[in-house]
Amino acid sequence: MSQTTEKHTFQAEIQQLLNIVIHSLYTDKEIFVRELVSNAADALEKLRFAQSSGQTVHQPELGPKISIEADEAAGTVTFTDTGIGMSHAELIQNLGTIAHSGSKAFLQQLAEGQKPDVKLIGQFGVGFYSAFMAAKRVTVYSRSMRPEETPWKWTSDGLGGYEIEPAEQALPRGTKIVLELKDDQKEFAQSATLERIIKRYSAFVPVPIEVGGKAINTVQAIWARNKNEIKEEEYNEFYKYVAHEGDAPLMRLHFTADAPIAIQALLFVPAKNLELLGFNRVESEVDLYSKKVLIQRHAKGLFPEWLRFLKGVVDSEDMPLNISRETMQDSSLMQKLNKALTSRFIKFIDEQSEKDPAKYQAFYKEHSRFIKEGVVQDFTHREALAKLLRFQSSHLPTGEQTSLAEYIKRMGSEQKEIYYLLAPNREAAESSPYYEVFAERKLEVLFLSEPIDEFVMDHLHEFDGKKLVAAEKADLGLDQKKEGGLSDQEADHLAKWLKEKLSGRVEDVQVSKRLVDSPAVVVDADKFITSSMRKTMKAMRRDSDSPLPPERHNLEINPSHPIITKLAATRSADEDLASTVAEQILDNARVAAGLLEDPRAMLKRMNQLLERVLQK
């Protein structure tokens, strides 16, 4: 040991804290690479501030750089930066106290002088000590930026203390950290391993990083640049890099916000929805950064589940991290991030629907299911999401879609509700018995084609003060009577007879005021469930043990339809035939409603009726 070597003992609690850092704090040992690179970047940022404030700096000709060298034979890895460096006193202060953060002290000094861009400097107090997860011995060589200072050497095995002595050789400005790796951590002495880790965590650190002389961080953190200075090709290349996609994105949102939390975000909407193409449920691919350093890849909780199709990055320098940077200290702040990002994206999509309807139509074609999922699941943003919904309409040509707001603008003053009808396609909707009263009265109906649509309407309940009402549940009627139809008394008697004959299959039989061309229609007796919704619920719970609400249907008959009028006459002359026809009318109505799952009994009955007709 040199005569000038100083032996120092860590604070009493240091050994306990070191054990936490080494064994418990970080889940992945490779994190130490990220931490040492971040510390080096901080040192370079501090130097930049010193130079910009006019301070005299030792070796000003040295450019900013972080160099990493791996030596497999020696089992070492060395991190070198040309940053601010440390003096003898700073080595003791910054490396001798595990909870002390040199960056934090530096920030406080700058804040007192109200310097600009203070927020750019990181404050990660114990990152240096993560080196002991992989190293059995750490040696630090450092030469301060101050011209009057001399270089020093700091050494520790992390077991209780450290040594400081003058460096034997002249050193350039900055810091060099040499890690003698533990026997079971020699993989970190491989350049390929180091490259992989840096590309994962530190690809966007704003200073050059080299491994073995090879430049690693060649892609810029363009989310931190002014969007007016970024070319379209740069956006597309960045998207391909972060999203691992070959095609350009459909849309992008690049924005900065200061309140309620500082955010820099670059979000992309893919051109294709992989879930529509038959792939498994996609997972969010938005990465969370703090000052360009990766905190969490595919961050959980950053966006609601229905926005899982987004790709890109979010950088929040205000985000308080726990001591390891791996999880948020304050989950409520993550909720603020979630709310701010979600609201901003919804606003962006709404603006796009106005500015570029064709592009919005392409977006809606691919990603509308996510928007609908959001309406069902996300109470906070339900109202805003409702503005993004689009549906076909009885008042628009085939292929065109309308928003709920546009529907309301077309409503007559006497109309108080928004009507919708679920059907496989437009043709099926227009031929549905539920639609007949609307066509006759020239009332607009939204045509829903996906099973989730009805659940969307059910959860939304109303829009802009107008209730959303299923066509089946609408309280509408026609006052007109056709010649040859049943009288009110005859219709009531037939309804009573049908209820008796169809006992067990229907709750009630009523005289309809909604039918024009159909003889009968089935209506779910539950006022909260439509026939189409019951069909969807059946399909969803086919493999589930949870029971469905019991089936309760009402049958409505059209007293002006020839089949109904002839049935009334037949029940007196041939009650057996009339009973068979009544069964068939019910099943026909159930077919029209999509509720008949087993047609065998109906087909057998129909064949019997055909046989009787042909015998005449």
PDB file of N, CA and C in Angstrom, residues 45-86:
ATOM      1  N   GLU A  45     -23.343  16.069 -18.973  1.00  0.00           N
ATOM      2  CA  GLU A  45     -24.310  17.154 -18.966  1.00  0.00           C
ATOM      3  C   GLU A  45     -23.870  18.263 -18.013  1.00  0.00           C
ATOM      4  N   LYS A  46     -23.311  17.886 -16.874  1.00  0.00           N
ATOM      5  CA  LYS A  46     -22.806  18.874 -15.928  1.00  0.00           C
ATOM      6  C   LYS A  46     -21.655  19.669 -16.534  1.00  0.00           C
ATOM      7  N   LEU A  47     -20.810  18.977 -17.279  1.00  0.00           N
ATOM      8  CA  LEU A  47     -19.700  19.670 -17.930  1.00  0.00           C
ATOM      9  C   LEU A  47     -20.229  20.700 -18.933  1.00  0.00           C
ATOM     10  N   ARG A  48     -21.250  20.331 -19.660  1.00  0.00           N
ATOM     11  CA  ARG A  48     -21.828  21.244 -20.650  1.00  0.00           C
ATOM     12  C   ARG A  48     -22.340  22.512 -19.975  1.00  0.00           C
ATOM     13  N   PHE A  49     -22.987  22.352 -18.828  1.00  0.00           N
ATOM     14  CA  PHE A  49     -23.471  23.516 -18.085  1.00  0.00           C
ATOM     15  C   PHE A  49     -22.304  24.387 -17.613  1.00  0.00           C
ATOM     16  N   ALA A  50     -21.257  23.737 -17.125  1.00  0.00           N
ATOM     17  CA  ALA A  50     -20.095  24.491 -16.638  1.00  0.00           C
ATOM     18  C   ALA A  50     -19.481  25.305 -17.773  1.00  0.00           C
ATOM     19  N   GLN A  51     -19.352  24.676 -18.940  1.00  0.00           N
ATOM     20  CA  GLN A  51     -18.765  25.386 -20.076  1.00  0.00           C
ATOM     21  C   GLN A  51     -19.669  26.520 -20.548  1.00  0.00           C
ATOM     22  N   SER A  52     -20.979  26.274 -20.572  1.00  0.00           N
ATOM     23  CA  SER A  52     -21.902  27.303 -21.047  1.00  0.00           C
ATOM     24  C   SER A  52     -21.988  28.481 -20.098  1.00  0.00           C
ATOM     25  N   SER A  53     -21.609  28.265 -18.825  1.00  0.00           N
ATOM     26  CA  SER A  53     -21.643  29.358 -17.848  1.00  0.00           C
ATOM     27  C   SER A  53     -20.319  30.103 -17.779  1.00  0.00           C
ATOM     28  N   GLY A  54     -19.379  29.724 -18.644  1.00  0.00           N
ATOM     29  CA  GLY A  54     -18.121  30.453 -18.742  1.00  0.00           C
ATOM     30  C   GLY A  54     -17.023  29.975 -17.829  1.00  0.00           C
ATOM     31  N   GLN A  55     -17.191  28.841 -17.156  1.00  0.00           N
ATOM     32  CA  GLN A  55     -16.153  28.339 -16.260  1.00  0.00           C
ATOM     33  C   GLN A  55     -14.968  27.797 -17.062  1.00  0.00           C
ATOM     34  N   THR A  56     -13.782  27.931 -16.497  1.00  0.00           N
ATOM     35  CA  THR A  56     -12.576  27.392 -17.124  1.00  0.00           C
ATOM     36  C   THR A  56     -12.536  25.884 -16.894  1.00  0.00           C
ATOM     37  N   VAL A  57     -12.334  25.155 -17.976  1.00  0.00           N
ATOM     38  CA  VAL A  57     -12.402  23.690 -17.915  1.00  0.00           C
ATOM     39  C   VAL A  57     -11.082  23.090 -18.386  1.00  0.00           C
ATOM     40  N   HIS A  58     -10.606  22.099 -17.661  1.00  0.00           N
ATOM     41  CA  HIS A  58      -9.388  21.395 -18.042  1.00  0.00           C
ATOM     42  C   HIS A  58      -9.640  20.604 -19.339  1.00  0.00           C
ATOM     43  N   GLN A  59      -8.708  20.671 -20.257  1.00  0.00           N
ATOM     44  CA  GLN A  59      -8.784  19.969 -21.550  1.00  0.00           C
ATOM     45  C   GLN A  59     -10.113  20.245 -22.272  1.00  0.00           C
ATOM     46  N   PRO A  60     -10.395  21.487 -22.593  1.00  0.00           N
ATOM     47  CA  PRO A  60     -11.655  21.829 -23.264  1.00  0.00           C
ATOM     48  C   PRO A  60     -11.793  21.201 -24.646  1.00  0.00           C
ATOM     49  N   GLU A  61     -10.666  20.750 -25.201  1.00  0.00           N
ATOM     50  CA  GLU A  61     -10.717  20.153 -26.542  1.00  0.00           C
ATOM     51  C   GLU A  61     -11.334  18.758 -26.545  1.00  0.00           C
ATOM     52  N   LEU A  62     -11.467  18.127 -25.373  1.00  0.00           N
ATOM     53  CA  LEU A  62     -12.041  16.776 -25.308  1.00  0.00           C
ATOM     54  C   LEU A  62     -13.538  16.836 -25.607  1.00  0.00           C
ATOM     55  N   GLY A  63     -13.986  16.103 -26.605  1.00  0.00           N
ATOM     56  CA  GLY A  63     -15.403  16.066 -26.942  1.00  0.00           C
ATOM     57  C   GLY A  63     -16.171  15.124 -26.036  1.00  0.00           C
ATOM     58  N   PRO A  64     -17.501  15.267 -25.959  1.00  0.00           N
ATOM     59  CA  PRO A  64     -18.307  14.388 -25.101  1.00  0.00           C
ATOM     60  C   PRO A  64     -18.364  12.967 -25.659  1.00  0.00           C
ATOM     61  N   LYS A  65     -18.088  11.993 -24.803  1.00  0.00           N
ATOM     62  CA  LYS A  65     -18.116  10.596 -25.255  1.00  0.00           C
ATOM     63  C   LYS A  65     -18.138   9.665 -24.056  1.00  0.00           C
ATOM     64  N   ILE A  66     -18.816   8.538 -24.227  1.00  0.00           N
ATOM     65  CA  ILE A  66     -18.792   7.443 -23.246  1.00  0.00           C
ATOM     66  C   ILE A  66     -18.212   6.231 -23.950  1.00  0.00           C
ATOM     67  N   SER A  67     -17.116   5.699 -23.405  1.00  0.00           N
ATOM     68  CA  SER A  67     -16.464   4.529 -24.014  1.00  0.00           C
ATOM     69  C   SER A  67     -16.543   3.349 -23.053  1.00  0.00           C
ATOM     70  N   ILE A  68     -16.824   2.188 -23.615  1.00  0.00           N
ATOM     71  CA  ILE A  68     -16.907   0.967 -22.807  1.00  0.00           C
ATOM     72  C   ILE A  68     -16.010  -0.087 -23.449  1.00  0.00           C
ATOM     73  N   GLU A  69     -15.157  -0.682 -22.656  1.00  0.00           N
ATOM     74  CA  GLU A  69     -14.234  -1.698 -23.156  1.00  0.00           C
ATOM     75  C   GLU A  69     -14.406  -2.983 -22.358  1.00  0.00           C
ATOM     76  N   ALA A  70     -14.521  -4.091 -23.066  1.00  0.00           N
ATOM     77  CA  ALA A  70     -14.647  -5.401 -22.420  1.00  0.00           C
ATOM     78  C   ALA A  70     -13.364  -6.192 -22.631  1.00  0.00           C
ATOM     79  N   ASP A  71     -12.884  -6.855 -21.592  1.00  0.00           N
ATOM     80  CA  ASP A  71     -11.672  -7.676 -21.668  1.00  0.00           C
ATOM     81  C   ASP A  71     -12.022  -9.053 -21.114  1.00  0.00           C
ATOM     82  N   GLU A  72     -12.335  -9.967 -22.013  1.00  0.00           N
ATOM     83  CA  GLU A  72     -12.738 -11.315 -21.579  1.00  0.00           C
ATOM     84  C   GLU A  72     -11.620 -12.034 -20.849  1.00  0.00           C
ATOM     85  N   ALA A  73     -10.390 -11.873 -21.340  1.00  0.00           N
ATOM     86  CA  ALA A  73      -9.261 -12.576 -20.732  1.00  0.00           C
ATOM     87  C   ALA A  73      -9.045 -12.128 -19.291  1.00  0.00           C
ATOM     88  N   ALA A  74      -9.138 -10.821 -19.067  1.00  0.00           N
ATOM     89  CA  ALA A  74      -8.927 -10.299 -17.716  1.00  0.00           C
ATOM     90  C   ALA A  74     -10.193 -10.345 -16.873  1.00  0.00           C
ATOM     91  N   GLY A  75     -11.341 -10.535 -17.516  1.00  0.00           N
ATOM     92  CA  GLY A  75     -12.605 -10.561 -16.787  1.00  0.00           C
ATOM     93  C   GLY A  75     -12.993  -9.198 -16.269  1.00  0.00           C
ATOM     94  N   THR A  76     -12.739  -8.164 -17.075  1.00  0.00           N
ATOM     95  CA  THR A  76     -13.067  -6.799 -16.641  1.00  0.00           C
ATOM     96  C   THR A  76     -13.904  -6.083 -17.692  1.00  0.00           C
ATOM     97  N   VAL A  77     -14.600  -5.048 -17.235  1.00  0.00           N
ATOM     98  CA  VAL A  77     -15.309  -4.131 -18.132  1.00  0.00           C
ATOM     99  C   VAL A  77     -15.057  -2.724 -17.606  1.00  0.00           C
ATOM    100  N   THR A  78     -14.728  -1.806 -18.530  1.00  0.00           N
ATOM    101  CA  THR A  78     -14.323  -0.458 -18.156  1.00  0.00           C
ATOM    102  C   THR A  78     -15.234   0.583 -18.792  1.00  0.00           C
ATOM    103  N   PHE A  79     -15.742   1.516 -17.971  1.00  0.00           N
ATOM    104  CA  PHE A  79     -16.594   2.610 -18.429  1.00  0.00           C
ATOM    105  C   PHE A  79     -15.811   3.914 -18.307  1.00  0.00           C
ATOM    106  N   THR A  80     -15.690   4.645 -19.404  1.00  0.00           N
ATOM    107  CA  THR A  80     -14.931   5.898 -19.395  1.00  0.00           C
ATOM    108  C   THR A  80     -15.782   7.024 -19.969  1.00  0.00           C
ATOM    109  N   ASP A  81     -15.776   8.177 -19.291  1.00  0.00           N
ATOM    110  CA  ASP A  81     -16.460   9.357 -19.834  1.00  0.00           C
ATOM    111  C   ASP A  81     -15.536  10.558 -19.784  1.00  0.00           C
ATOM    112  N   THR A  82     -15.828  11.552 -20.601  1.00  0.00           N
ATOM    113  CA  THR A  82     -15.036  12.784 -20.637  1.00  0.00           C
ATOM    114  C   THR A  82     -15.808  13.918 -19.971  1.00  0.00           C
ATOM    115  N   GLY A  83     -16.503  13.567 -18.896  1.00  0.00           N
ATOM    116  CA  GLY A  83     -17.386  14.520 -18.223  1.00  0.00           C
ATOM    117  C   GLY A  83     -16.691  15.396 -17.216  1.00  0.00           C
ATOM    118  N   ILE A  84     -17.436  15.775 -16.182  1.00  0.00           N
ATOM    119  CA  ILE A  84     -16.975  16.783 -15.221  1.00  0.00           C
ATOM    120  C   ILE A  84     -15.892  16.264 -14.291  1.00  0.00           C
ATOM    121  N   GLY A  85     -15.829  14.923 -14.079  1.00  0.00           N
ATOM    122  CA  GLY A  85     -14.830  14.352 -13.199  1.00  0.00           C
ATOM    123  C   GLY A  85     -15.066  14.689 -11.744  1.00  0.00           C
ATOM    124  N   MET A  86     -14.197  14.142 -10.880  1.00  0.00           N
ATOM    125  CA  MET A  86     -14.339  14.368  -9.436  1.00  0.00           C
ATOM    126  C   MET A  86     -12.996  14.666  -8.801  1.00  0.00           C
TER     127      MET A  86
END
